[in-house]
XYZ file of C-alpha atoms in Angstrom:
373
model
C 0.000 0.000 0.000
C 1.285 3.471 -0.893
C 0.392 6.540 1.152
C -0.045 9.265 -1.448
C 0.795 12.755 -0.283
C -0.421 15.307 -2.799
C -0.679 19.068 -2.616
C -3.852 18.743 -4.687
C -6.023 16.228 -2.802
C -6.234 14.873 0.735
C -6.015 11.085 1.250
C -9.542 10.828 2.680
C -10.998 12.792 -0.220
C -9.157 10.532 -2.619
C -10.713 7.433 -1.074
C -14.193 8.967 -1.202
C -13.791 9.511 -4.940
C -11.880 6.413 -6.047
C -14.131 3.910 -4.267
C -17.389 4.925 -5.984
C -15.632 5.205 -9.349
C -14.255 1.681 -9.063
C -17.705 0.381 -8.127
C -19.318 2.214 -11.040
C -16.890 0.837 -13.598
C -17.266 -2.680 -12.201
C -21.029 -2.355 -12.744
C -20.459 -1.759 -16.475
C -18.563 -4.978 -17.121
C -20.009 -6.958 -20.015
C -22.025 -9.757 -18.334
C -20.964 -12.113 -21.123
C -17.275 -11.792 -20.265
C -15.297 -14.886 -19.419
C -13.453 -14.787 -16.060
C -10.195 -13.752 -17.753
C -11.660 -11.026 -19.955
C -13.002 -7.590 -19.129
C -14.909 -5.328 -21.522
C -16.827 -2.281 -20.365
C -20.160 -1.493 -22.033
C -21.199 2.160 -22.243
C -24.902 2.208 -21.274
C -25.574 5.351 -23.316
C -24.370 3.775 -26.562
C -24.865 0.076 -25.736
C -21.452 -0.412 -27.356
C -18.139 -1.608 -25.956
C -16.183 1.237 -24.425
C -13.699 2.904 -26.714
C -10.151 1.662 -26.285
C -9.129 5.108 -25.091
C -11.651 5.349 -22.268
C -11.176 1.739 -21.205
C -7.436 2.293 -20.851
C -8.096 5.414 -18.757
C -10.257 3.269 -16.490
C -7.455 0.699 -16.337
C -5.125 3.390 -14.985
C -7.610 4.121 -12.214
C -7.655 0.438 -11.238
C -3.848 0.464 -11.189
C -4.025 3.491 -8.907
C -6.586 1.728 -6.702
C -4.157 -1.175 -6.379
C -1.418 1.167 -5.164
C -3.784 2.875 -2.744
C -5.324 -0.227 -1.218
C -2.935 -3.100 -1.920
C -5.723 -5.114 -3.564
C -6.136 -7.098 -6.784
C -7.218 -4.114 -8.892
C -3.905 -4.433 -10.732
C -5.293 -7.622 -12.270
C -8.402 -5.758 -13.420
C -6.181 -3.034 -14.890
C -4.338 -5.652 -16.916
C -7.522 -7.344 -18.150
C -8.990 -4.009 -19.238
C -5.787 -3.109 -21.060
C -5.449 -6.494 -22.733
C -9.031 -6.249 -24.000
C -8.392 -2.773 -25.399
C -5.180 -3.998 -27.022
C -7.087 -6.805 -28.737
C -9.580 -4.255 -30.087
C -6.881 -1.835 -31.252
C -7.026 -1.293 -35.006
C -4.481 -3.316 -37.037
C -2.705 -0.098 -38.042
C -2.183 0.856 -34.372
C -4.861 3.531 -34.160
C -7.787 3.746 -31.750
C -11.297 4.559 -32.970
C -13.937 6.857 -31.536
C -17.600 5.867 -31.539
C -18.828 9.239 -30.235
C -20.421 11.897 -32.457
C -20.044 9.721 -35.536
C -22.565 9.153 -38.359
C -24.840 6.260 -37.489
C -24.093 4.536 -40.789
C -20.334 5.234 -40.883
C -17.414 3.287 -39.410
C -15.718 4.528 -36.279
C -13.332 7.421 -36.792
C -9.624 6.797 -36.296
C -8.526 9.854 -34.343
C -5.111 10.767 -32.923
C -6.870 12.177 -29.853
C -8.014 8.676 -28.909
C -4.384 7.585 -28.802
C -2.984 10.674 -27.114
C -5.595 10.838 -24.373
C -4.728 7.278 -23.342
C -0.938 7.422 -23.759
C -0.261 8.347 -20.136
C -2.656 5.659 -18.934
C -0.940 2.968 -21.005
C 2.405 4.138 -19.666
C 1.189 4.052 -16.049
C -0.405 0.611 -16.387
C 2.822 -0.764 -17.820
C 4.997 0.833 -15.160
C 2.786 -0.332 -12.287
C 1.873 -3.839 -13.502
C 4.624 -4.582 -16.062
C 1.815 -5.513 -18.440
C 3.137 -6.331 -21.900
C -0.139 -5.466 -23.656
C 0.079 -1.879 -22.391
C 3.559 -1.459 -23.833
C 2.635 -3.113 -27.130
C -0.458 -0.938 -27.548
C 1.497 2.240 -26.817
C 4.314 1.367 -29.216
C 1.846 0.329 -31.931
C 0.115 3.692 -31.524
C 3.428 5.508 -31.890
C 4.228 3.541 -35.040
C 0.843 4.559 -36.450
C 1.563 8.213 -35.701
C 4.760 8.041 -37.745
C 2.606 7.112 -40.751
C 0.430 10.195 -40.196
C 3.114 12.885 -40.376
C 1.669 15.522 -42.667
C 3.045 16.087 -46.142
C 2.584 19.815 -45.626
C 4.721 20.170 -42.478
C 7.072 17.592 -40.929
C 6.183 18.837 -37.437
C 2.439 18.349 -37.839
C 0.366 15.176 -37.612
C -2.905 14.494 -39.405
C -5.453 14.271 -36.579
C -7.918 12.123 -38.506
C -9.098 11.312 -42.014
C -11.685 14.077 -41.616
C -9.080 16.706 -40.720
C -6.289 16.311 -43.252
C -7.067 19.735 -44.726
C -6.059 21.549 -41.514
C -3.457 21.398 -38.762
C -5.241 20.664 -35.468
C -2.673 21.774 -32.928
C -3.956 19.826 -29.947
C -3.797 16.726 -32.147
C -0.124 17.423 -32.766
C 0.516 17.448 -29.017
C -1.529 14.297 -28.437
C 0.737 12.669 -31.015
C 3.922 14.045 -29.454
C 2.963 12.730 -26.022
C 2.357 9.261 -27.447
C 5.707 9.322 -29.214
C 7.451 10.591 -26.094
C 5.971 7.895 -23.861
C 6.835 5.224 -26.437
C 10.405 6.524 -26.503
C 10.593 6.180 -22.723
C 9.713 2.493 -23.014
C 11.778 1.624 -26.090
C 14.624 4.097 -26.538
C 13.699 4.238 -30.242
C 15.174 7.495 -31.546
C 12.583 7.721 -34.321
C 9.967 8.506 -31.696
C 12.103 11.149 -29.997
C 13.135 12.792 -33.273
C 9.509 13.213 -34.314
C 8.587 14.454 -30.842
C 11.143 17.252 -31.188
C 9.814 18.216 -34.623
C 6.268 18.449 -33.305
C 7.184 20.479 -30.221
C 9.236 22.944 -32.260
C 6.327 23.348 -34.668
C 3.590 23.793 -32.045
C 5.799 26.145 -30.051
C 6.277 28.302 -33.153
C 2.502 28.702 -33.580
C 1.854 29.990 -30.062
C 0.846 33.646 -30.267
C 1.370 33.734 -34.035
C -2.295 34.603 -34.533
C -3.262 36.128 -31.203
C -1.086 36.887 -28.184
C -1.316 34.186 -25.545
C -3.330 31.781 -27.681
C -3.150 28.856 -30.008
C -6.041 28.538 -32.429
C -7.859 25.214 -32.453
C -6.823 24.647 -36.066
C -4.893 26.376 -38.837
C -4.827 25.974 -42.579
C -1.568 24.662 -43.967
C -0.520 28.186 -44.945
C -0.853 29.359 -41.332
C -4.266 31.010 -41.480
C -6.782 30.459 -38.688
C -9.280 27.748 -39.592
C -10.992 27.438 -36.192
C -10.338 30.080 -33.555
C -9.301 30.003 -29.931
C -10.378 27.237 -27.592
C -9.647 27.475 -23.894
C -10.542 23.798 -23.480
C -8.115 22.662 -26.149
C -5.419 25.113 -25.085
C -5.684 23.449 -21.679
C -5.417 20.097 -23.445
C -2.145 21.161 -25.059
C -0.803 22.188 -21.639
C -2.086 19.083 -19.853
C -0.618 16.632 -22.340
C 2.307 18.784 -23.390
C 4.017 19.066 -20.023
C 4.866 15.358 -19.584
C 6.764 15.534 -22.875
C 9.385 17.627 -21.053
C 10.635 14.393 -19.505
C 12.320 13.380 -22.755
C 13.421 16.749 -24.156
C 16.962 18.077 -23.942
C 17.408 20.930 -21.410
C 17.219 23.838 -23.856
C 14.042 22.748 -25.619
C 12.543 21.573 -22.327
C 12.976 25.043 -20.833
C 11.541 26.782 -23.893
C 8.538 24.470 -24.099
C 7.697 24.653 -20.389
C 7.827 28.465 -20.544
C 5.400 28.481 -23.459
C 3.046 26.174 -21.572
C 3.264 28.365 -18.468
C 2.373 31.442 -20.515
C -0.490 29.588 -22.187
C -1.833 28.612 -18.765
C -1.906 32.264 -17.702
C -4.240 32.916 -20.622
C -6.475 30.054 -19.508
C -6.523 31.337 -15.920
C -7.392 34.839 -17.059
C -10.362 33.770 -19.175
C -11.922 31.025 -17.049
C -14.067 33.303 -14.909
C -15.680 34.895 -17.968
C -17.117 31.628 -19.246
C -17.095 30.331 -22.822
C -17.775 32.645 -25.739
C -17.060 32.722 -29.452
C -13.788 34.476 -28.646
C -12.565 31.975 -26.073
C -14.239 28.725 -27.175
C -14.834 28.598 -30.909
C -15.697 24.857 -31.055
C -19.349 24.404 -30.061
C -18.802 20.946 -28.579
C -16.334 21.956 -25.849
C -18.205 24.720 -24.029
C -19.216 22.684 -20.977
C -16.070 23.757 -19.144
C -17.246 22.249 -15.855
C -16.904 18.828 -17.484
C -13.671 19.453 -19.376
C -11.224 17.690 -17.087
C -8.297 18.697 -19.243
C -8.644 22.180 -17.702
C -7.800 21.156 -14.117
C -5.260 18.697 -15.511
C -3.499 21.653 -17.136
C -3.316 23.442 -13.780
C -2.105 20.241 -12.137
C 1.006 20.383 -14.330
C 2.094 23.368 -12.208
C 1.311 22.028 -8.715
C 3.544 24.495 -6.868
C 1.467 27.478 -7.966
C -0.985 28.504 -5.205
C -3.587 29.381 -7.844
C -3.220 25.978 -9.495
C -3.409 24.176 -6.159
C -6.561 26.023 -5.159
C -8.268 25.546 -8.517
C -7.656 21.802 -8.673
C -8.564 21.322 -5.015
C -11.863 23.123 -5.469
C -12.733 21.034 -8.525
C -11.967 17.826 -6.640
C -13.891 18.908 -3.546
C -16.885 19.652 -5.773
C -16.709 16.133 -7.199
C -16.342 14.624 -3.728
C -19.423 16.517 -2.529
C -21.347 15.675 -5.694
C -20.628 11.966 -5.333
C -21.825 12.069 -1.725
C -25.116 13.648 -2.850
C -25.912 12.127 -6.260
C -23.266 9.455 -6.824
C -21.521 9.155 -10.184
C -24.380 11.125 -11.776
C -22.519 14.214 -10.602
C -20.159 13.659 -13.564
C -22.929 13.495 -16.169
C -22.281 16.019 -18.964
C -24.849 18.280 -20.544
C -26.874 16.378 -23.130
C -25.633 17.057 -26.651
C -26.932 15.032 -29.570
C -26.696 15.733 -33.288
C -29.275 14.270 -35.653
C -28.123 11.156 -37.446
C -25.074 10.751 -35.235
C -24.063 8.804 -32.163
C -24.017 10.633 -28.791
C -21.407 13.373 -28.546
C -20.403 12.050 -25.138
C -21.824 10.068 -22.228
C -21.736 9.705 -18.472
C -19.350 6.775 -18.782
C -17.028 8.687 -21.104
C -16.843 11.658 -18.754
C -16.318 9.366 -15.770
C -13.490 7.632 -17.635
C -11.936 10.976 -18.570
C -12.133 12.018 -14.924
C -10.556 8.702 -13.916
C -7.682 9.411 -16.282
C -7.313 12.912 -14.854
C -7.271 11.608 -11.291
C -4.639 9.003 -12.155
C -2.565 11.653 -13.886
C -2.422 14.089 -10.996
C -1.289 11.340 -8.626
C 1.013 9.357 -10.902
C 2.362 12.135 -13.079
C 6.079 12.875 -12.862
C 6.163 15.404 -15.669
C 8.449 17.782 -13.758
C 11.281 15.249 -13.882
C 13.479 14.347 -16.809
C 13.585 10.831 -18.122
C 15.815 8.427 -19.950
C 14.424 5.430 -21.808
C 13.812 2.340 -19.720
C 13.629 -0.309 -22.428
C 16.279 -2.471 -20.789
C 14.432 -2.503 -17.490
C 10.993 -3.333 -18.851
C 9.535 -6.110 -20.871
C-alpha cells in the first residue's frame, strides 16, 4: 500500500472519490465476459467502451491497487489487454462518439494521445506487456500520419487532413514521447522534437497568448481560440518535457506556463465565441483537461486552489448524487451517435485523477527499455 501525499487532494478525499468510481466501472462490465476477460459497455451507446476510455479506467484500477494493496492491478491488466485486442491493425484507436450512425468509427489521434499516459502508467505499475505493445503500436501509427505539408504536424484524422489541429499534434507528441521512454527508439524522440518545435512556433502567431484550435496549412486560422483545447495542449504537453533536452525543455515549459496564464485569465468569464470557438467543448465544468493543465504546475498557489476546489466539488457531488454528478450536458446531433456520455466523462475524470497522482512530468527521463519487458 502506498500513502499518497499530494498538494492537490487529501487522502480521505481521494478514497471517497476512487471507491465509488471503481464500483461504477465494475457495474459496467459486459455480463458475457469470461473470467479472464473484461470489456466495459457504455450504457448510453450500448457499445463496448472505446479503447481510449477503457485504458483510462485501467489506470484508475492500477491506482486503486497502489492505494489499497488489492487485486485491482489484475483488473487493470484485463482491461488493457481487452483494449489492445480491439486496437485497429494499423495501431490507431477509434472513436464511436459523435459519428454518423451509418459510418465506421473514426480513427482519431486524440483517442491515442488521451490514453498514452494511462498505457504508460499501467505498464509501469503492472509490467503488463499489452500496455507497452499498444502504446508502441500507436506511436508507429503516428509516424505514418506525419503531414506532407509540415514535418512537425500530424494528421489528426481522415476528416481533418485539410487543416493542422494543434492539440492533435501534441496528443501525437505525447504518445511518441511515452513510447520513446519504453523503447529508446530514436525515431519517436526525433519526431517528438519536430512536433514540439512546430507547435511552439505557432503559439501567439495569430493572437497573443493563444493557439487557435486549427490552422490551414498556410498558417491562417481555420478554427479560432479554444480554452478547453489550449488546456489540453498544456495538460498533455508538459509530460513531454521528460524526454526533451534541457534547452528545448525550458523553452517548451515556458510556453506552456504562458499559455496557462491565458487560460486562468479567461476562465471566470465563461465560454464565448472568442474563447471557445468549437461548439462541442463549451461545458467547461466537465472538461477535465482544464484542471489537468493546472495540475502540471502544482507548486502554484492558484493551481493548487483551482484543482482542489474542482476535486472537492466532485467529492461533494458523489456524496449527494453518486456518479451522476459527472454526467455532462446532453448534446446530440441528428443522425449521429451521442457526442459524449456519463461513462465517457467518468473515464476521462478517472484518467485525470490518475494523472495528478502518478504524473512525474516535472522530472526528466531516460528510456527504460532495458528494465521493462
